[in-house]
XYZ file of C-alpha atoms in Angstrom:
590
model
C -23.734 28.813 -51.067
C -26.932 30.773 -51.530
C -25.692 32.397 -54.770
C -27.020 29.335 -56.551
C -30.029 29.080 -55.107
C -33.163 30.663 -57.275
C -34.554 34.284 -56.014
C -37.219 34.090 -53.400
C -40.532 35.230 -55.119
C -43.674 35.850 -52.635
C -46.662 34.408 -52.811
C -50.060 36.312 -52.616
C -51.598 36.342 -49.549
C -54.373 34.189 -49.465
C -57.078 36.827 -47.738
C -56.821 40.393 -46.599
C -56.218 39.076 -42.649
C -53.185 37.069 -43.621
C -50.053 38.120 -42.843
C -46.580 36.475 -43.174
C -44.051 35.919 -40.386
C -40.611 34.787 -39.996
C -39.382 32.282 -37.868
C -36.558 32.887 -36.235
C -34.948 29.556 -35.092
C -32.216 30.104 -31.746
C -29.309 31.689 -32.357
C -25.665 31.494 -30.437
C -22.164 33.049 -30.742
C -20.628 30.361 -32.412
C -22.986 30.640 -35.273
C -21.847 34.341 -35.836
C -20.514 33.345 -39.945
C -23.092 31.170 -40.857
C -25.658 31.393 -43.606
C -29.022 32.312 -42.152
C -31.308 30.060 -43.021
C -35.284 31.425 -42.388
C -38.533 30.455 -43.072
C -41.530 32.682 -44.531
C -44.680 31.457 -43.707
C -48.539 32.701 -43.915
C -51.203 33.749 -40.852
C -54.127 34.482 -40.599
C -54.134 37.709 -38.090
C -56.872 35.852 -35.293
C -54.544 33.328 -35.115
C -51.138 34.507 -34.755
C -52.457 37.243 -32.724
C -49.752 37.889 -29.349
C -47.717 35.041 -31.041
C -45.409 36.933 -32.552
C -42.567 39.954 -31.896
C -43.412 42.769 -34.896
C -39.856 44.711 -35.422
C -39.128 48.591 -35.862
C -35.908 49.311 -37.355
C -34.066 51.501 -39.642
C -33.979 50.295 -42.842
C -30.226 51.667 -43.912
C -28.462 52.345 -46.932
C -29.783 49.518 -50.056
C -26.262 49.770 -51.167
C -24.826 47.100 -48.967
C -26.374 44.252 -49.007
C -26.398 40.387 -47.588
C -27.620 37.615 -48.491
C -29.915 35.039 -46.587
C -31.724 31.565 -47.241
C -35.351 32.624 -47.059
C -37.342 29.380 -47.576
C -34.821 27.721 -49.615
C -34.434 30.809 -51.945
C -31.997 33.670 -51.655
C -33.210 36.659 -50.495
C -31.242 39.990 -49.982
C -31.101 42.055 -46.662
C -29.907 45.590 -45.844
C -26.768 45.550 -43.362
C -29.105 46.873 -40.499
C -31.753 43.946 -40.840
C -28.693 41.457 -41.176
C -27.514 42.766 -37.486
C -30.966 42.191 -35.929
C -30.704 38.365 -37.710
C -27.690 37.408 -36.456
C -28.768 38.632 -32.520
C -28.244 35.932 -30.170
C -31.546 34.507 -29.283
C -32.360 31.525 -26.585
C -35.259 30.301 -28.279
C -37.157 30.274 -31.551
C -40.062 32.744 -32.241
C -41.981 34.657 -35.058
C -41.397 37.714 -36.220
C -42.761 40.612 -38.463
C -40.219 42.360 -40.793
C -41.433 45.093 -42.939
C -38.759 44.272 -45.438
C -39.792 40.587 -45.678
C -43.177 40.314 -44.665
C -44.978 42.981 -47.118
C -43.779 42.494 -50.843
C -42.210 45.537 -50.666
C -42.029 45.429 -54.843
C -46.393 44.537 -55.182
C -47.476 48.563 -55.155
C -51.120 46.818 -54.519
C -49.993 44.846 -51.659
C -48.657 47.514 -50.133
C -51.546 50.048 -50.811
C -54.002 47.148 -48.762
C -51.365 46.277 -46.530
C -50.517 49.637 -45.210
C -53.977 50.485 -43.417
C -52.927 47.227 -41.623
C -49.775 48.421 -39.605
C -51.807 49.298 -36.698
C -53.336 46.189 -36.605
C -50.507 44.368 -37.020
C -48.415 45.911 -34.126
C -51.186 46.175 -31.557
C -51.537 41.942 -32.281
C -47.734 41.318 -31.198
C -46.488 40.196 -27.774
C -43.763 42.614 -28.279
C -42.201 45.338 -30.401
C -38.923 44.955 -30.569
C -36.537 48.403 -31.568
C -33.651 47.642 -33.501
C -31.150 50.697 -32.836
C -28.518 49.000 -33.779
C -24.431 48.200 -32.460
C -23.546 50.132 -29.566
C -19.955 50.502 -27.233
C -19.454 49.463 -23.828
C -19.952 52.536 -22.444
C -23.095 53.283 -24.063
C -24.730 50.113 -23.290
C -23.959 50.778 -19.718
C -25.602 54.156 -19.854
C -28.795 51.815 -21.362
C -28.689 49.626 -18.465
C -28.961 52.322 -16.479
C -32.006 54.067 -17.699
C -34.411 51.639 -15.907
C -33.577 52.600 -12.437
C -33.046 56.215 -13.533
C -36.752 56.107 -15.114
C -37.872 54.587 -11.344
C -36.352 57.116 -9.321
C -37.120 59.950 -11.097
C -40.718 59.246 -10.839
C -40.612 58.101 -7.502
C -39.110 62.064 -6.824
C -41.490 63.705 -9.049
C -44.588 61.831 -7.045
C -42.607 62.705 -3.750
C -42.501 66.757 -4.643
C -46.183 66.241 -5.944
C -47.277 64.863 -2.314
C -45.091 67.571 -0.669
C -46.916 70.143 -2.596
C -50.577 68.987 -2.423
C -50.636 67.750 -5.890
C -49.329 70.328 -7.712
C -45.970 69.454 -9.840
C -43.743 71.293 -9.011
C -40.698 70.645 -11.422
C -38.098 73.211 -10.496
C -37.555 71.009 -6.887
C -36.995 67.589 -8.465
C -33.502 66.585 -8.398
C -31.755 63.956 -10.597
C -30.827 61.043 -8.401
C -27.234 59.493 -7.740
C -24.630 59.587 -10.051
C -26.951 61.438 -13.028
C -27.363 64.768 -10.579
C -24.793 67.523 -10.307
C -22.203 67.023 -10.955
C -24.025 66.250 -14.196
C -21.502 62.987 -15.405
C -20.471 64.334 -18.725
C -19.822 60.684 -19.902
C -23.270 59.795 -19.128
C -25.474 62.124 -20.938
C -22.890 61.940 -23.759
C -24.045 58.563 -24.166
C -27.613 59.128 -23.595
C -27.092 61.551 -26.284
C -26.106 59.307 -28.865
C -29.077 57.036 -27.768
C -31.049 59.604 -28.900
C -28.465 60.747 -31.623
C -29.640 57.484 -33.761
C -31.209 57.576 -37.179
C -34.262 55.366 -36.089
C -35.615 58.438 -33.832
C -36.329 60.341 -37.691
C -37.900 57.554 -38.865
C -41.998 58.493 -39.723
C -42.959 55.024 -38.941
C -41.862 54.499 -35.097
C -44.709 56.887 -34.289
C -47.384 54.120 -35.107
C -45.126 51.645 -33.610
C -43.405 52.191 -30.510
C -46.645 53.659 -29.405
C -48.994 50.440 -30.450
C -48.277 48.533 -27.410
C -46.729 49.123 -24.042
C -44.505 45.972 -24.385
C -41.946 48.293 -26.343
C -38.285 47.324 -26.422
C -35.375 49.140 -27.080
C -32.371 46.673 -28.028
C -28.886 49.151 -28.340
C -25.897 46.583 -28.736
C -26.103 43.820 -26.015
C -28.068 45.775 -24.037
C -32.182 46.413 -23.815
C -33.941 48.957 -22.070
C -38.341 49.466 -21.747
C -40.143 52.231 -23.699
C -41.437 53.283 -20.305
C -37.536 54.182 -19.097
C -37.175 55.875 -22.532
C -40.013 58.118 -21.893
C -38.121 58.624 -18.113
C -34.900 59.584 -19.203
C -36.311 61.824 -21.578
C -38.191 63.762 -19.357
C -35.276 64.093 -17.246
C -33.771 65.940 -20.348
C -36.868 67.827 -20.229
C -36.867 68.905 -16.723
C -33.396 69.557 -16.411
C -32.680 70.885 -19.938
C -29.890 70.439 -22.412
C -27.509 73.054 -21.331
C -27.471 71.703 -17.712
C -27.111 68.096 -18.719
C -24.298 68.756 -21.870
C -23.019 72.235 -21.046
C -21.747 73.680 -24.646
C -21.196 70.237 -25.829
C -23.441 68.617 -28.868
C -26.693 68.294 -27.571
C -29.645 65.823 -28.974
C -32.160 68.380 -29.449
C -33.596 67.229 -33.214
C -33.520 63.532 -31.667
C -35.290 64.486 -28.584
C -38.185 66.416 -29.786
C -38.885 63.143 -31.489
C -39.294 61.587 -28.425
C -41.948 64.394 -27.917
C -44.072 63.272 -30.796
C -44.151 59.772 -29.114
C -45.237 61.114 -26.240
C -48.219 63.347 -28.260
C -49.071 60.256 -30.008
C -48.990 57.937 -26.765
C -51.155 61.215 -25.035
C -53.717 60.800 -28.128
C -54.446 57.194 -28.070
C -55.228 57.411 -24.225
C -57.019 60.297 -24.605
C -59.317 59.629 -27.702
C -58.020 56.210 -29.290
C -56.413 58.611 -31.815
C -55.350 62.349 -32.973
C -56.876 64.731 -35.228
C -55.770 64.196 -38.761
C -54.199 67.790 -38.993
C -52.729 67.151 -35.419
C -50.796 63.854 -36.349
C -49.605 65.601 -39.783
C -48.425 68.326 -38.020
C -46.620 66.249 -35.868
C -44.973 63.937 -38.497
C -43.400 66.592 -40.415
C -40.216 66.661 -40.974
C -39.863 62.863 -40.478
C -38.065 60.564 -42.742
C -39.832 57.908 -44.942
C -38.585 55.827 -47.954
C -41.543 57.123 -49.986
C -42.741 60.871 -49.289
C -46.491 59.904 -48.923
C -45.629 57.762 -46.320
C -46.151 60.772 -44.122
C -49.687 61.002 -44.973
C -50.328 57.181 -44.779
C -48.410 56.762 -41.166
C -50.948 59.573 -40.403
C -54.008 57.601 -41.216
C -52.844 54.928 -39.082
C -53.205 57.343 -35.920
C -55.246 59.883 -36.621
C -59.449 59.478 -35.991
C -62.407 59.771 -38.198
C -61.446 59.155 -40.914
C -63.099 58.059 -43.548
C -61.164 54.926 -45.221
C -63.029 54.992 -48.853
C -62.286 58.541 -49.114
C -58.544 58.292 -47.936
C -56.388 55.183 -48.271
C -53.078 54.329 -49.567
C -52.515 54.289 -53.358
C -48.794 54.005 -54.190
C -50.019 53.836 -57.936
C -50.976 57.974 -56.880
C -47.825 60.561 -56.925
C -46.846 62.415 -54.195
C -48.485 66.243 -55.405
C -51.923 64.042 -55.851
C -51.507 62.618 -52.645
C -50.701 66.155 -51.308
C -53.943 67.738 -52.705
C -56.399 64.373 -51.922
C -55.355 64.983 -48.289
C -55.914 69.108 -48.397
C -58.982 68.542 -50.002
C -60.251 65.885 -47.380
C -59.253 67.908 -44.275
C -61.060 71.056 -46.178
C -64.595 68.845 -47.001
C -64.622 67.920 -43.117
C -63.825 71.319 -41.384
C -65.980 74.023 -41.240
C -63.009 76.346 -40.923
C -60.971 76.458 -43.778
C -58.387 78.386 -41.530
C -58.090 74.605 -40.169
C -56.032 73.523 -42.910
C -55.146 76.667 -44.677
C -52.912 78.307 -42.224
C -50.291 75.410 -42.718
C -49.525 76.653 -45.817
C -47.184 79.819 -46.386
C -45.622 80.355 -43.046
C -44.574 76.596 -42.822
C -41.719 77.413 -45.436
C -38.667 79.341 -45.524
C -38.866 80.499 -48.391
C -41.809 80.444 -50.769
C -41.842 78.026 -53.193
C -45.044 76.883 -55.144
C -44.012 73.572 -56.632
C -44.833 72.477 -60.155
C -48.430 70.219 -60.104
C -48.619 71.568 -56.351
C -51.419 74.826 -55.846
C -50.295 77.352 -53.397
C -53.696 76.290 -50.482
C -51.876 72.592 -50.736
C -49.734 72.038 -47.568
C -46.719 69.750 -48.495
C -47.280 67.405 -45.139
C -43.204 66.280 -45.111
C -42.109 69.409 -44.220
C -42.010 70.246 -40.470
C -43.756 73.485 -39.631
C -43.060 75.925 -37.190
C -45.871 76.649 -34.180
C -48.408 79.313 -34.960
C -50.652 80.523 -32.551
C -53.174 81.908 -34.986
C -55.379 78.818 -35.823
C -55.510 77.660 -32.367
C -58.552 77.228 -30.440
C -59.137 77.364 -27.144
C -61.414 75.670 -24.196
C -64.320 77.899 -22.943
C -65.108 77.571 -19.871
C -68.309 75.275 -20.112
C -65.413 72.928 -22.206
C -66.290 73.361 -25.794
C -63.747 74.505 -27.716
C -63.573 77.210 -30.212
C -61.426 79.198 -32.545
C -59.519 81.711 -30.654
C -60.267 84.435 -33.127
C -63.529 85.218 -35.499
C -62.550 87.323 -38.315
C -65.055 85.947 -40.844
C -68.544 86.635 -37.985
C -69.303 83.056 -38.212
C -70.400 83.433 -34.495
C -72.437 86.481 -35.338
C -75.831 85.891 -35.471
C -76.686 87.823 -38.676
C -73.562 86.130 -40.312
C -75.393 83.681 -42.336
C -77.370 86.976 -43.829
C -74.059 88.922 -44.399
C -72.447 85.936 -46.303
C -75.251 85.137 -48.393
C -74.007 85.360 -51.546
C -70.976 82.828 -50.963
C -71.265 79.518 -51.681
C -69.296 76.511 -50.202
C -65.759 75.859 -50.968
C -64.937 74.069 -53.885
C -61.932 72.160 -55.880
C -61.633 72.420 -59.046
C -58.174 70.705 -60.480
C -55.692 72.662 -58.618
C -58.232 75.673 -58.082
C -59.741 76.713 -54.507
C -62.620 78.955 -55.217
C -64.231 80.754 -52.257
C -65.654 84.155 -51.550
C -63.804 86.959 -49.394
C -64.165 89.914 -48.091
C -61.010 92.371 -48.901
C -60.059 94.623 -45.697
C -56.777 96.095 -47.185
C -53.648 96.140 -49.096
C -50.235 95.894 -47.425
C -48.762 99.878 -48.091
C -45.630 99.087 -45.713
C -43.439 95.996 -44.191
C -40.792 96.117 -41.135
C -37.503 93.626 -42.131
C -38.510 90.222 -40.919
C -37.768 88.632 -37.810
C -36.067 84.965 -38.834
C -34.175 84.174 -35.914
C -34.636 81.398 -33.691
C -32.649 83.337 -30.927
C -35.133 84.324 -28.367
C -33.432 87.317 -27.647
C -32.511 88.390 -31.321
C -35.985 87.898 -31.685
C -36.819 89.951 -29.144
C -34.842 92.707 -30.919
C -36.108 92.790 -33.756
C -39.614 93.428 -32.754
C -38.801 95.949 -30.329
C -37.518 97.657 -33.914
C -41.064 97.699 -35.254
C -42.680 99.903 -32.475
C -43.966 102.737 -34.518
C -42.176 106.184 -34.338
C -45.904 108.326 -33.790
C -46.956 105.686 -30.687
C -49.438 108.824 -29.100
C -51.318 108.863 -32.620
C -54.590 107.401 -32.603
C -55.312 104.200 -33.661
C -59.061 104.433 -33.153
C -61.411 105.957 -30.867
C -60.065 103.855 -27.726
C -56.133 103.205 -28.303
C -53.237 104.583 -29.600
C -50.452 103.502 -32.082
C -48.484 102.115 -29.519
C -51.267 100.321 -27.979
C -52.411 98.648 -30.811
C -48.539 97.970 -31.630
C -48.388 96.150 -28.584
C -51.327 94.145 -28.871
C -50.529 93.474 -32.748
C -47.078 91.561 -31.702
C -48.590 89.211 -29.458
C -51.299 88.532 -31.755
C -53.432 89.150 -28.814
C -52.974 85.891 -26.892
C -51.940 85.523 -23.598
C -50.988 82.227 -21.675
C -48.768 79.169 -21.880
C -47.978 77.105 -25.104
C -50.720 74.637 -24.749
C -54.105 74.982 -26.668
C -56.176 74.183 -23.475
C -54.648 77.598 -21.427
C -54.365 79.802 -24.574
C -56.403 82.926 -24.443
C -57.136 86.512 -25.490
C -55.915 89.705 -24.206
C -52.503 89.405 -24.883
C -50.402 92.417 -24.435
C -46.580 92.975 -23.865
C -45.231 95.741 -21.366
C -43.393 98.527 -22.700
C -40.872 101.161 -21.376
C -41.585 104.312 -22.942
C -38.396 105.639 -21.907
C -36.007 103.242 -23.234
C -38.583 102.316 -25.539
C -38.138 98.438 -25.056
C -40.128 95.146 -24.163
C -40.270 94.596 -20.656
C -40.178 91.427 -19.025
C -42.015 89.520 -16.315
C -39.721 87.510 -13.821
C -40.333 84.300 -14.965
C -39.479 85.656 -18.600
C -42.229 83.085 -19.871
C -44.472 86.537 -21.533
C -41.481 87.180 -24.059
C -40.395 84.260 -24.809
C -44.059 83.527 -26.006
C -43.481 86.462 -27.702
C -40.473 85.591 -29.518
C -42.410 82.782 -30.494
C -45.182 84.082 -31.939
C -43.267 87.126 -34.058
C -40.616 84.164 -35.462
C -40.947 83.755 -39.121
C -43.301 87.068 -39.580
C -42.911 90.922 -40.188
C -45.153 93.929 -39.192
C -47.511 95.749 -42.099
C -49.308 98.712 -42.296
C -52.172 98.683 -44.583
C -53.330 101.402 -47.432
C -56.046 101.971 -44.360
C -53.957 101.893 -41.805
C -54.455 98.909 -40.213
C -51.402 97.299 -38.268
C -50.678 93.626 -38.971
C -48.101 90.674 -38.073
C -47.956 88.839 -40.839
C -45.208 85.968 -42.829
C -41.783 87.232 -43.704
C -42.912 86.357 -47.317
C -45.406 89.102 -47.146
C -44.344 91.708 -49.983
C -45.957 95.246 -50.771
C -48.889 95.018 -52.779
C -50.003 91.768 -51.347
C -53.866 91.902 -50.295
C -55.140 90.568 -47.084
C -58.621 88.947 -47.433
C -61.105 87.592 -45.007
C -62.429 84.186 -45.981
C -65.881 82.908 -45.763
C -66.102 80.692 -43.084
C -61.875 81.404 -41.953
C -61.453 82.368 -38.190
C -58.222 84.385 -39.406
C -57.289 86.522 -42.225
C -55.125 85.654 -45.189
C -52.480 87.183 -47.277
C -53.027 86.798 -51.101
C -50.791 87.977 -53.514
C -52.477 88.730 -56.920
C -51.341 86.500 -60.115
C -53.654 86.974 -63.200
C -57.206 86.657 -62.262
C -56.661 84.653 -59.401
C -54.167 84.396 -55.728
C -51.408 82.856 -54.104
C -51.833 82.098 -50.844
C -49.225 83.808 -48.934
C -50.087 83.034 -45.235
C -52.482 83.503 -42.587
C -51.968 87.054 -40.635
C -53.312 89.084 -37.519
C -55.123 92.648 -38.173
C -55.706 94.132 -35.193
C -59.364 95.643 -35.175
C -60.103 92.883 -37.887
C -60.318 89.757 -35.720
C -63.914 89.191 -34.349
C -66.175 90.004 -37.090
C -65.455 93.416 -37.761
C -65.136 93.340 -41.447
C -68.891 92.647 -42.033
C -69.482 95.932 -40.583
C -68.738 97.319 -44.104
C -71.228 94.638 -45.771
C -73.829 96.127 -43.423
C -72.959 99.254 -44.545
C -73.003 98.574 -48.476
C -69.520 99.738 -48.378
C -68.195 96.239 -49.319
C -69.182 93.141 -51.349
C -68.431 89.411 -50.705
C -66.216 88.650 -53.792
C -65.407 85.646 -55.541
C -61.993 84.374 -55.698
C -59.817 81.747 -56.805
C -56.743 80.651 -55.146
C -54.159 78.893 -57.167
């Protein structure tokens, strides 16, 4: 019937805080092969506000598609939208659809629209998940999560009290039928929850987090955001292998759940995230346009400033790329801030046409790097945790004189540097993500003269041991990250020792992943990326809390990565400015 009608075309919205909704009219089984029939109408934001439901869903292949009745036009649908339509529903209500609420073919709508997203989901009553058809079995497992999500907080605050506050989670146990004997057939099913293609999606971040009335809708069955969050920490206490044994495991699908939980942690915490943070944790995520990365970003990240970043869809993805890198670099008085997310984010090197080598490309996920952290002293500021280029020294504004600020020119980053060595030597690279292979490998690069001096105080092996830990010690989270990191070593069967927990080398397999030792024409030691090559120089950056590897090209450098030198990390190149052994040089990185 709707094949005759004339294609719906969208009218403009009237001001920039109207919004359309659909109405969704009640809906029962007999009505299952029916032509939907919908209405599109225009808001303003005030007063719809907590009127409506706002949907998150997984858009689906455009290959297959329906057709609906969308104000007496036709209108086409993706399959997964057209399963959310036809749900049974008990009464009529508004709705927001992505797909049929923006005018997803107006690149200017969009670019105004998008800054709006937040907005729009904080101002439902609900958000309503769409994950889609599910079996019997796994909406039973669904149905369950609720009063899994109950009692496993009730026994986490019960071992809390029992322990005068402190949680403990090695003495919770899993209640009923999800403890041991884990049920195999449950967590299969939970896996598959978490298995779905929604959890890649960049978008959820911004909202399943805007609101706490989150809903999860899996076949028939519906389940809170709150429970979600449960049963994933039960994954999280109790781990994968426990909960699957060797069988498929949701692990790509579950540290999604993780971001959520980041993002929810932010918005409590500050109202929103750090730029850099949110990017970082969006990467990898899957968006119908690539610079939707950066744009779900803006929606959750703080202080940012809206003229100098917004969405442009008329903009390609390299000049979105660069706007961003050159934002984050304006704002930050380290440019180790944004700089060490280049190089050692990639697997293999690969400076993209249009694209400079100091330009992060924000869709890929990047693996954790302790280098650019910062720490919490202990009057609560927070700092770098290293402080290669002096800029706490108090004659450091004298010894970089003759640099100027950073500056973009086209694809250029010029900056001044200090040059403390070129890389004479390289160990093979650990690439593993075996913690024990891992392990291995770096026990490989101890160095074969370990009583030879390093410098006055230490020898070889010392500094070899300090080098591989980039000299932090502590757990994995910024606020208990600190120096004096050193692993223990037994000289007679010349291995890595470990403490009982096992927690010191795992952080060590962590932070020697994706990196290979150096030794420097000077003989400095170094852990730096596994794209490190011979020849490559390592520079000190004015105003950069770590060192960099640059790899000559012409007149100018690639940026390679950021890199520990031990003896280099507090300053201690200025020493030869002071000296008049050294000049601050210009350079350009391309």
């Amino acid at each position: 019937m709707s094949s005759s009608l004339p294609i719906f075309e969208y009218e403009p919205l009237q001001t920039a805080s109207t919004i359309r909704l659909v109405y969704l009219p009640a809906r029962h089984n007999d009505e299952s092969n029916d032509t939907l029939s919908l209405r599109l109408k225009h808001f303003e934001m005030q007063e719809a506000s907590k009127r409506y439901v706002a949907l998150s869903y997984t858009w689906g292949s455009d290959i297959h598609r329906s057709t609906i009745i969308l104000n007496d036009k036709s209108f086409e649908v993706t399959d997964n939208l057209m399963f959310l339509l036809r749900r049974d529903r008990s009464a009529p209500f508004y709705v927001w659809i992505d797909a049929i609420s923006l005018n997803q073919s107006d690149k200017a709508e969009k670019s105004l629209q998008i800054p709006r997203m937040r907005e729009i989901y904080e101002g439902a009553c609900m958000v309503h998940v769409e994950l889609g058809p599910a079996s019997i079995d796994e909406q039973f497992v669904v149905e369950r999560m609720e009063p899994l999500a109950r009692q496993l907080y009730a026994e986490m605050k019960r071992v809390q009290d029992e322990n005068d506050g402190m949680s403990l989670l090695d003495q919770v146990r899993l209640p009923g039928e999800y403890g041991k004997p884990y049920n195999a057939k449950i967590w299969d099913n939970v896996g598959k929850f978490f298995g779905r293609s929604w959890w890649k999606r960049v978008w959820v971040m911004q909202e399943a987090t805007a609101i706490k009335e989150t809903r999860f809708f899996y076949g028939k069955a519906s389940v809170s955001l709150l429970a979600v969050l449960g049963t994933n920490t039960a994954i999280h206490i109790f781990g994968t292998q426990k909960l699957w044994g060797t069988g498929p495991k949701p692990t790509t699908r579950q540290y999604n759940v993780q971001r959520l939980l980041s993002i929810q942690d932010f918005r409590r915490r500050a109202g929103n995230g750090p730029l850099l943070e949110v990017l970082e944790l969006l990467g990898g995520l899957e968006a119908t346009e690539p610079q939707d990365i950066v744009y779900a970003a803006l929606n959750l990240a703080k202080d940012i400033d809206i003229k100098a970043l917004r969405p442009n869809y008329d903009q390609t993805v390299n000049e979105v790329w660069k706007d961003v890198a050159t934002y984050i670099l304006s704002t930050s008085s380290d440019p180790s801030y944004l700089l060490a997310y280049c190089g050692t984010r990639y697997e293999h090197l690969e400076i993209l046409p249009g694209l400079g080598s100091w330009i992060p490309r924000w869709d890929l996920r990047r693996p954790w790097s302790v280098l650019e952290k910062h720490y919490i002293q202990s009057d609560g500021t927070t700092i770098p945790m290293y402080n290669a280029s002096g800029q706490r020294m108090s004659d450091c504004t004298l010894l970089w004189s003759s640099a100027s600020q950073i500056q973009v020119q086209e694809l250029i980053l010029n900056t001044h540097g200090l040059e403390i060595g070129r890389i004479a030597s390289l160990t093979e690279p650990c690439v593993t993500t075996e913690i024990q292979q891992a392990i291995d490998r770096a026990e490989k690069w101890a160095p074969s003269d370990p009583d030879v001096p390093y410098s006055s105080h230490e020898t070889q092996l010392d500094a070899f041991l300090v080098t591989v830990t980039a000299d932090v010690t502590g757990a994995e989270f910024n606020h208990t990250l600190t120096r004096g990191g050193k692993v223990l070593w037994d000289h007679n069967n010349k291995n890595f020792v470990s403490t009982p927990s096992g927690e010191n080398t795992r952080q060590l397999a962590g932070i020697v992943k994706m990196r290979r030792f150096a030794k420097t024409t000077a003989g400095l030691l170094a852990l730096v990326s596994h794209q490190a090559e011979v020849g490559d120089v390592i520079y000190v950056l004015h105003g950069a809390s770590v060192p960099f590897v640059l790899r000559p090209r012409g007149n100018a450098f690639w940026l390679i990565s950021e890199c520990y030198v031990h003896g280099m990390m507090d300053g201690e190149a200025l020493q030869s400015v002071r000296d008049g052994r050294v000049q601050v040089k210009p350079i350009s990185i391309i």
